[in-house]
Amino acid sequence: MNQILQQLINGFSIGSVYALMAVGYSLVYSIMNFSNFAHGGVIMLGAYFGFFFITLFKMPFWVAFIGAGICSMLVAVLVERMAYKPLRARNAPFLYFMISAMGASMFIENFVIATIGPTFRTYPQIFPAEPFSLGGIYVGRLDMMMFLISAVSLIALVYFIECTKLGKAIQATAFNPRASALMGINTDSVILTVFGLGGFLAGIAGVLFGMKYTVYPQIGFITIKSFIAAVFGGLGSLPGAVIGSFILGIVETMVSGYIMSQYRDLISFSLLILILVFKPMGLMGKSVEDKA
Amino acid sequence: AGCSNQGQGPAGGDVVKIGWIGSLTGDTAVWGQSELNTLELLAGELNASGGLLGKKIHIVGYDTRGDATEAVNAVKRLVSQDKVVAIIGPNASSSAMAISGTLEEMKVPDIATVATNPKVTVMDGKVKPFNFRVCFIDPYQGAVAAGYAFDVLGFRKAAVLYDVADEYSQGLAEFFIKTFEEKGGQIVAKEAFKSGDTDFRPQLAKIKATNPEVIFMPYYFKEAALSAKQARDLGIKSVLMGGDGWPSDTLLEMAGDAVEGSYFVNHLDFDDPEVQDFKQRYNAKYGKMPELNGYLAHDAFMVLVDAVKRANSFDPVAIRDALETVDIEGITGKIKIGKDTHNPEGKEAAIIKIEGGKYKFQQKYAVTD
Amino acid sequence: MNWFYIEGVLILAGINIIAVLGLSLLTGFTGLFSFGHAGFMAIGAYSAVYFGERMGLPFAVSVVAGGLVAGLVSLFIGRLTLKLKGDYFCIATLGFGEAIRLVLDNVQVFGGARGWPGIPLKVDLVTVTIFNIVGILFLMFLINSRHGRSMIAVREEELAAKVIGIDTYRYKVISLFISAVYAGIAGGLLGYYLTFLQPKLFGLQKSTEYTIMVIFGGIGSISGSVLAAFILTVLPEMLRSFAVWRFVIYGAAVIFIMIARPQGLMGGKEITLKGIAGILGIPGRNRKTARSGEV
Amino acid sequence: MELLRLENLTKTFGGLTAVKDVNFTVNEGSISGLIGPNGAGKTTIFNLITGIYKVTRGAIYFQNVPIHDKEPHVIAGMGITRTFQNIRLFKNLTVYQNVLTACHHNADYGIFDAALRLKKFRRQERELKEFAGRLLELMELSGWKDKVANSLPYGLQRRLEIARALALKPKLLLLDEPAAGMNPDETRQLMNLIRRIRDEFGCTILVIEHHMDLIMGICDNIIVLNFGKKLAEGPPEKIQQDPLVIEAYLGEGGMPGA
Amino acid sequence: MLEIKNLHAYYGGIHALKGVGISVSEGEIVTIIGANGAGKSTLLNAVSGIVRYREGSIFFKGKPLPRLPHLIVKRGIVQVPEGRLIFANLTVKDNLMLGAYLRSDKEGIKRDLEKVYELFPRLKEREKQMAGTLSGGEQQMLAIGRGLMSNPELILLDEPSLGLAPIMVETIFRVIKDIKNLGKTILLVEQNAYKALSTADSAYMLEQGRVVKSGRAADLINDPGVKESYLGVKVNNRS
Ligand SMILES: Nc1ncnc2c1ncn2[C@@H]1O[C@H](COP(=O)(O)OP(=O)(O)OP(=O)(O)O)[C@@H](O)[C@H]1O
Ligand SMILES: Nc1ncnc2c1ncn2[C@@H]1O[C@H](COP(=O)(O)OP(=O)(O)OP(=O)(O)O)[C@@H](O)[C@H]1O
Ligand SMILES: [Mg+2]
Ligand SMILES: [Mg+2]
C-alpha cells in the first residue's frame, strides 16, 4: 500500500517536471501551431543562467530565478527574430518553422558545449534536501514547488489567453496574421510576447530542473517528454498539456514500478497510440470538423 | 585501395601524426574532451623533450558524437587524408567495433581507451589484428564487482539498476548478475532506465521493496549521482556499488552524502603518486581535473610510444607488431598486451570506497577466472 | 590516398540518399511528417543482416528483403496511425521509432544495446550507386504518374483530393509503405557497410536529420532531396576540423538556408536534362528547371 | 429518370439541426438549383451527398444505390463530384497539374506499370494529358496553363475548380456558388458554360447560387431551403412568384440585377 | 479625405496596378468596379497596408498614410477583406471583439455590438459558435460586422455582397447607406455593379490595373460601355 502511494507521489512529481516544461512549449504550440523544438535549448540555457547567477554572481535565489527567466525570455525572443520571423514574413508553412527550430536547437546545444563545455554542473543546496516524510512516504520539497509553479503558471496563462484582449489577439494572429493586422493588431509584437512568455517559462523551468537534477548541455532533450505529454492531452490545449504530463508521469512510474522498467517507454508509447486511436486529438484537443 | 603509409609525415619531414577519435560533442563529450586534452598534453611534453625517434608528434583529433557511423568516417579521414601512423580511442565500444574493418583494410593499429566490450578485440575466437586496448573488459569488471560484493563484503542479496539503452551498462549488468548468481548470491531485482532519463524513483521504489543489501549501478556518474540521491530520498539504506563510469569529481559534488560508503571498481588507485603527478600536470594546463578517460588515454599513449620505440619505425604495421608485445607499467596499472587477445592481460582492478567525501583506495582485486 | 576517405563519405551519402528518397515521398510529396524513420531503418538493417548472416541469403536479396520487412511493419503502424492528423501522426511515429529501438535494446539475440559486430563488409560504392539509380528512377517514375499526382493532392488539399475520388488513406498507406521500404534498404546497406549494428545508431537524431534533409532539399523535389542528402552528409565531414564548433555551424547553416531559401534548395523544382542543357547554353526549351510532375 | 434521391435527410451539429427531413430528387440530364437564405443548409446537403459529413438520419440514393454510408472517394468514384464554396484548389500546383491530377480516374494502370514505364502506362498517360489539355481549352484556361492556381484571379479559380471536377467525367456535378465574385457579364458566360457542360459531358448538375439570374436562367427545377427544411420546389416561374420564397429569400426588391 | 496618386504595385513580375489615382471625399461612397483580375482588391490591399506598393503615394486627411497595417487601422481605416478572412478558430463574439481591438471605450463597444447584432440577428444566435463552421453567408455577415466594430472613419469593403442571399444583399446595401449617414466614408468594391453604382456617389472603373473611367456614379450607370460589360445586357425585369 505504502509503495503504491509512494509510486503515485513519484509519478506526480515526475509529471510536474514534464508539466512545467510542457506549459511553455504548449503555449507556443497553441498559438503558433508549430512544435518549437528550440524550447528545450532555452530550458537548458535557463538552467545555466540560474546556475551562474547563483554560483558566480552570488545572487540570492529568487533574484537568480527571475533573472534566469528574463534572460531566457531574451534568448527566446532572439531565436524568434533570427530563426522564425523571416519565415513568417513569407508565410512559410509550419514545417519550415519546425526545421528552423531544430537548427536553432542544435545551434544552442552545441554552442554551449563549445563555449561553456560539456561538464556537468551542480546547483548548490538551496532548499533543505530532506524530503517531507509522511509515514514512510517521501515527498520532495522541490517537487512540491515545481507542482505549485506549474499549476500557477497554467492558471495564469489560461486566464491570459482566454480572458484578455491580448490573449485573443495572440490567437487571432496565430490563425491569420494578415487578417489580424487588418484588425489593428501589431502582429509582430504579439508574437514576440508569446515567445517572450514561453521563454520566461522555459527559463524558470530550467532553473528548477537544474536544481532538481543537474545542469548539462543535453538537458533540453527531456522536453521531448513534454511534447509527448502535450499530445496525450491534446495539442494546443494548455490544461491538456498539464494533464497529459501528469498522466505520462504516472503511467511511466506505474509501468516501471509494477510491470517492467525495461519496457517502460514501449508501454507508454503504446498507450499513447491507443489513446490516439480512440481520441485522435488527444484527451482534451478540440476536434473541428473540416467544413467544406 | 589498401595502400599503407610508410612512416612518412605528409611533408616527409619532422612531424608524425597520431590520430584520435571520440566524442567532443553529444552526451559523452565530457569523456572525449578529457582524452583529447590528455593526448595533447602528453604530445606537447614529449615534443618538448626531443620528440619521438627524433620527430615531433602531432595529434589529430576528430569528433564522432559517440556515433559509430561518424567514427568510421573519422578513421577513414585519419588514415587516408591525414596519414596518421596509429590511432588512439575511441571510448565507445560500438565505435571501436565499427572501425575494425577500416583499420584492417588500411593496416593502421588502434588503441582503444575505455572500450570494454570483449568483441572490440576478439571476434568469434579470433583476435582482430589491428585493434588493441588498454582497459579491462566488461565481463572482468562485472565479475570483479560481483566477486568483491560477495566474497569481501559478504553480501548475498543484490539488486541491479542499469541503462537499457547503453551498451556498457548492459554489459556490466549482465556479467555482474552472472557472477553473483554463480557464487550463490541472489539477484532480488533487476530494473532498467533509458539514457537521458533523470528520474529513477519508480525503479528505486520497486527495488526498495525487495530489500537488497547492495545495489549495483553500472552507469556513468551523472546518472549514478542522481539515482543515488533519489535512492536516499526514498529512504533506501543499501550499499551502492558502481563501475568505472563512476570516478569523477563531479560525482562527489553532485551526490554528496548520498554516495557515502559506496564502492566502485576502478582502473587505478587515484592516490598513486604517478597518478597524482599526471593530475597536476593536467590541471596546470587545463584548469580542471582529468576524467577517468584521461588516465586511460595517458596509458594508451604510453603504450604507443613504447611500441614505436621498440619498432624503431613509424611504419603502422611495424607498430602493430610491436604493440603485441607491449609490457609496461602505466598509471592505471601493469599493461601487458596479450598476443591472442590484444587486451592488457591480468590487469588488476582497483576497488575504491567513498569515505568522508573522498575516494579511498581499498585494494587491488582480481578474479581468477 | 584521399580516395579511400572520399569513397567512404560517398557511400554514406548514397545510403542517406536512399533513406531520404523514401522520406521525401512521404513528407515531400504526401505531406506526412515522420520522426520515426530511423525505426524502419533499424528494422531493415537487423532483418537484412539476419537474413544474410543467419539464414545465408545472398546479399542483395537480404537487403531488399530487409526493406520489405520494414514495409510490412509500416503497414501495421500505418493502420493505427495514418488516420491521425499533423503533429499527432508525427508524435506517433516518433513513439514508434523509439519503441523499435527499445525492443532492439532488449533483444539479446541481436546483441541488445551492445550491438551486433562482425558483419562482413559487402557494400561498396558500386552497390550503393546501383541502389541509388534504381531508387531514384522508381521514385521519379512513380511521382510522374497518376499515383504520384494523387499523393501530391493529398499533401495539397486532402478534402479536395477526396471529392475528386482519391482514396487518400490508401495513398498514405502506399506512401508510408514505400518510404519504409526505402528506409529499410538504407538500413541494410548501412549495416553491411559499417559491419556493425547497434540500436543507438537509429535514434531520434537520425530521424530528424533525415527530415531536415528533405525540407532542406525542398518539399516535393526528388533532385532536391538527393542534393540535400549529399550536402548534409558531406558538410559535417568538411567541417570536421572545426571540432566542437562543427554542429554549431551546422545548426546555423540549417537556419540560414531556411531563411534564405524557405522553399528549400530546389523549392519543388527538379533538375532535368533539359535544364542542364539550358544552363550549358545548348539550344532547346528556355526554362532552366521544370516543375515536378510536368516532365 | 431519377438520378439522385434524398429521403428524410437530417443533419445535426450538437444541438443545431442544419438540415431537417429534406426530400427531393434530381432527374438525369437536368440542371437543378438549390437556393435558400444564408445558413439554410445548402452547403451542408452537398457535404452530405459527397460523404464529407456523415448523415445523422435519412438516406441518399444515387442511381438507386444508397450512398450515405460511403466514403467520399467512393462516392466520387461512382460519379458525383463538386466544387467548394470556399475555393479548395491545389493552391501551389499549376492550373494544368490541378486538372491532370483529377484525371486519374480515367486511367487504371498500377504502380508497377508506372515504375517500369510499361506500355499501358505510356498509352494511358498520353490519353490523360490529351484529355486534360482539351478540358483546359474547353474551359478557356489554356492561357493560364502553367500559372500557379493561387495566383489566379478569383473568378478564374472558380472556373478551374469546375474544370478539375469535370476531369472526373462525373455523372452528377455539384456546384456551390460558382458565380460568387463574378460580375453579370461573367455570370452570363458561366450560364452558357454550365449549359454546355451539361450537353457536352452529358452530366446532371445541381447548383447552389445566390445570383438569381443564373438560377432562374438555367434551372429546370429549383429546391428552396429555409432553416434546414424544404420550403418550396418547382420550376423557376413558380418559385419566382412564391410568396414564401419572396419573403424568406428573394426579398421585397425581388431579384436584384445580379 | 483619401488621395491616391499614381500607385504601382507588383506581384513578383506581375504589374497589378499601373499608376492608379483615386480620390475619396469625406462622407462619400466611392465604388470601384472592374472585371476579374482588374486589380480592385490589390488597390484596397495597398491602402490597408497588406500589399506593398512600389511607386505612388497615399494621403489620408492630408497626411501620408503609414505603411504598416496596424498603424493604418489606428488612423481610422478598416478593411472588410475579400474572402472574409474571419478567425475560424474563434467564436463569433471573439471575432467581433477583435474588430474593436484598438478601442477602449467600453460603452461604445457595447453599443456597436448591439448594433451589429441588430443588423445581423443570425450572428447573435450564433454568438458562441466557432466562426469556421458558419455558413458562407454567415461568415460574410461576420466579416462586415467585425469591420463595423472598429468604428472607422473610412471603411474599405471588398465585395461585401459575395455569397449573400438576395434578401441579405438588400440589407447590406441598406447598411452601407446607413453607415454613410453616420458620417463615415466608404470605398466599395463590388461585382454587383448595378447595386454599387446606384448606391455610390462617385465611381471608378478599373481595367488591367488602370483607371479607365471615372465620374459620378449616376453618370456611369448610364454609360453604354459600363452597361454592356458590368450591368448585364438583360435589364432586370423585376427591379
Ligand atoms: N461543422 C459545423 N458545425 C456547426 N455548425 C455548422 C457546421 N456546418 C454548418 N453549420 C451550421 O449549419 C447551418 C447551415 O450551414 P450551410 O453551410 O449548409 O449553409 P448554406 O445554406 O450553405 O448557407 P450560405 O448560403 O450562407 O453558404 C449554418 O447555420 C451553419 O452555421
Ligand atoms: N498573390 C498573388 N500572386 C500573384 N498574382 C496575384 C496575386 N494576387 C493577385 N494577383 C494578380 O494581380 C491581378 C489583380 O488581382 P486582384 O485580386 O487585385 O483583382 P480583382 O480586381 O480584385 O479581381 P476579382 O474580381 O477576381 O476579385 C490579377 O492578374 C491577379 O492574377
Ligand atoms: Mg453555403
Ligand atoms: Mg478582388
PDB file of C-alpha atoms and ligand atoms in Angstrom, chain A residues 178, chain D residues 144 150-156 181-182 186, chain E residues 11-12 14-17 34-43 45 82 158-159 189 191 206, ligand 2:
ATOM      1  CA  ARG A 178      -2.761  39.171 -42.238  1.00  0.00           C
TER       2      ARG A 178
ATOM      3  CA  TRP D 144      -3.158  30.073 -67.721  1.00  0.00           C
ATOM      4  CA  ASN D 150      -3.082  30.518 -56.132  1.00  0.00           C
ATOM      5  CA  SER D 151      -2.152  33.483 -58.292  1.00  0.00           C
ATOM      6  CA  LEU D 152      -5.248  33.325 -60.478  1.00  0.00           C
ATOM      7  CA  PRO D 153      -7.943  35.942 -60.073  1.00  0.00           C
ATOM      8  CA  TYR D 154     -10.885  34.780 -58.040  1.00  0.00           C
ATOM      9  CA  GLY D 155     -13.201  34.188 -60.957  1.00  0.00           C
ATOM     10  CA  LEU D 156     -10.724  32.006 -62.768  1.00  0.00           C
ATOM     11  CA  GLY D 181     -17.404  37.031 -57.186  1.00  0.00           C
ATOM     12  CA  MET D 182     -18.362  37.274 -60.843  1.00  0.00           C
ATOM     13  CA  GLU D 186     -19.079  36.799 -66.368  1.00  0.00           C
TER      14      GLU D 186
ATOM     15  CA  TYR E  11       3.256  40.584 -57.517  1.00  0.00           C
ATOM     16  CA  GLY E  12       6.681  39.337 -58.391  1.00  0.00           C
ATOM     17  CA  ILE E  14       3.084  40.831 -62.438  1.00  0.00           C
ATOM     18  CA  HIS E  15       2.378  44.532 -62.679  1.00  0.00           C
ATOM     19  CA  ALA E  16      -1.025  44.592 -60.979  1.00  0.00           C
ATOM     20  CA  LEU E  17      -1.546  48.331 -60.538  1.00  0.00           C
ATOM     21  CA  GLY E  34     -13.924  46.168 -62.876  1.00  0.00           C
ATOM     22  CA  ALA E  35     -13.580  42.692 -64.232  1.00  0.00           C
ATOM     23  CA  ASN E  36     -11.942  39.758 -62.516  1.00  0.00           C
ATOM     24  CA  GLY E  37      -8.289  40.449 -62.033  1.00  0.00           C
ATOM     25  CA  ALA E  38      -8.560  44.144 -62.791  1.00  0.00           C
ATOM     26  CA  GLY E  39      -6.732  44.965 -59.578  1.00  0.00           C
ATOM     27  CA  LYS E  40      -9.568  46.126 -57.375  1.00  0.00           C
ATOM     28  CA  SER E  41      -8.605  44.044 -54.384  1.00  0.00           C
ATOM     29  CA  THR E  42      -4.988  44.917 -54.903  1.00  0.00           C
ATOM     30  CA  LEU E  43      -5.865  48.569 -54.663  1.00  0.00           C
ATOM     31  CA  ASN E  45      -4.978  45.982 -50.041  1.00  0.00           C
ATOM     32  CA  GLU E  82     -12.316  39.716 -49.905  1.00  0.00           C
ATOM     33  CA  ASP E 158     -14.251  44.308 -50.832  1.00  0.00           C
ATOM     34  CA  GLU E 159     -17.238  42.572 -52.379  1.00  0.00           C
ATOM     35  CA  VAL E 189     -15.525  47.262 -54.472  1.00  0.00           C
ATOM     36  CA  GLN E 191     -19.175  42.846 -58.693  1.00  0.00           C
ATOM     37  CA  LEU E 206     -10.589  49.686 -63.360  1.00  0.00           C
TER      38      LEU E 206
HETATM   39  N1  LIG F   2      -0.985  36.733 -54.514  1.00  0.00           N
HETATM   40  C1  LIG F   2      -0.867  36.974 -55.834  1.00  0.00           C
HETATM   41  N2  LIG F   2       0.193  36.494 -56.523  1.00  0.00           N
HETATM   42  C2  LIG F   2       0.331  36.733 -57.833  1.00  0.00           C
HETATM   43  N3  LIG F   2      -0.539  37.426 -58.559  1.00  0.00           N
HETATM   44  C3  LIG F   2      -1.623  37.924 -57.938  1.00  0.00           C
HETATM   45  C4  LIG F   2      -1.839  37.712 -56.537  1.00  0.00           C
HETATM   46  N4  LIG F   2      -2.994  38.325 -56.208  1.00  0.00           N
HETATM   47  C5  LIG F   2      -3.470  38.903 -57.341  1.00  0.00           C
HETATM   48  N5  LIG F   2      -2.652  38.651 -58.380  1.00  0.00           N
HETATM   49  C6  LIG F   2      -2.837  39.110 -59.753  1.00  0.00           C
HETATM   50  O1  LIG F   2      -2.990  40.512 -59.745  1.00  0.00           O
HETATM   51  C7  LIG F   2      -4.015  40.908 -60.630  1.00  0.00           C
HETATM   52  C8  LIG F   2      -5.048  41.737 -59.897  1.00  0.00           C
HETATM   53  O2  LIG F   2      -5.714  40.934 -58.930  1.00  0.00           O
HETATM   54  P1  LIG F   2      -6.842  41.445 -57.945  1.00  0.00           P
HETATM   55  O3  LIG F   2      -7.074  40.357 -56.956  1.00  0.00           O
HETATM   56  O4  LIG F   2      -6.493  42.777 -57.429  1.00  0.00           O
HETATM   57  O5  LIG F   2      -8.088  41.553 -58.911  1.00  0.00           O
HETATM   58  P2  LIG F   2      -9.587  41.914 -58.603  1.00  0.00           P
HETATM   59  O6  LIG F   2      -9.901  43.041 -59.459  1.00  0.00           O
HETATM   60  O7  LIG F   2      -9.809  42.080 -57.158  1.00  0.00           O
HETATM   61  O8  LIG F   2     -10.317  40.612 -59.136  1.00  0.00           O
HETATM   62  P3  LIG F   2     -11.593  39.813 -58.521  1.00  0.00           P
HETATM   63  O9  LIG F   2     -12.774  40.479 -59.063  1.00  0.00           O
HETATM   64  O10 LIG F   2     -11.457  38.448 -59.093  1.00  0.00           O
HETATM   65  O11 LIG F   2     -11.501  39.846 -57.057  1.00  0.00           O
HETATM   66  C9  LIG F   2      -4.568  39.634 -61.241  1.00  0.00           C
HETATM   67  O12 LIG F   2      -3.997  39.466 -62.503  1.00  0.00           O
HETATM   68  C10 LIG F   2      -4.107  38.541 -60.349  1.00  0.00           C
HETATM   69  O13 LIG F   2      -3.836  37.372 -61.078  1.00  0.00           O
END
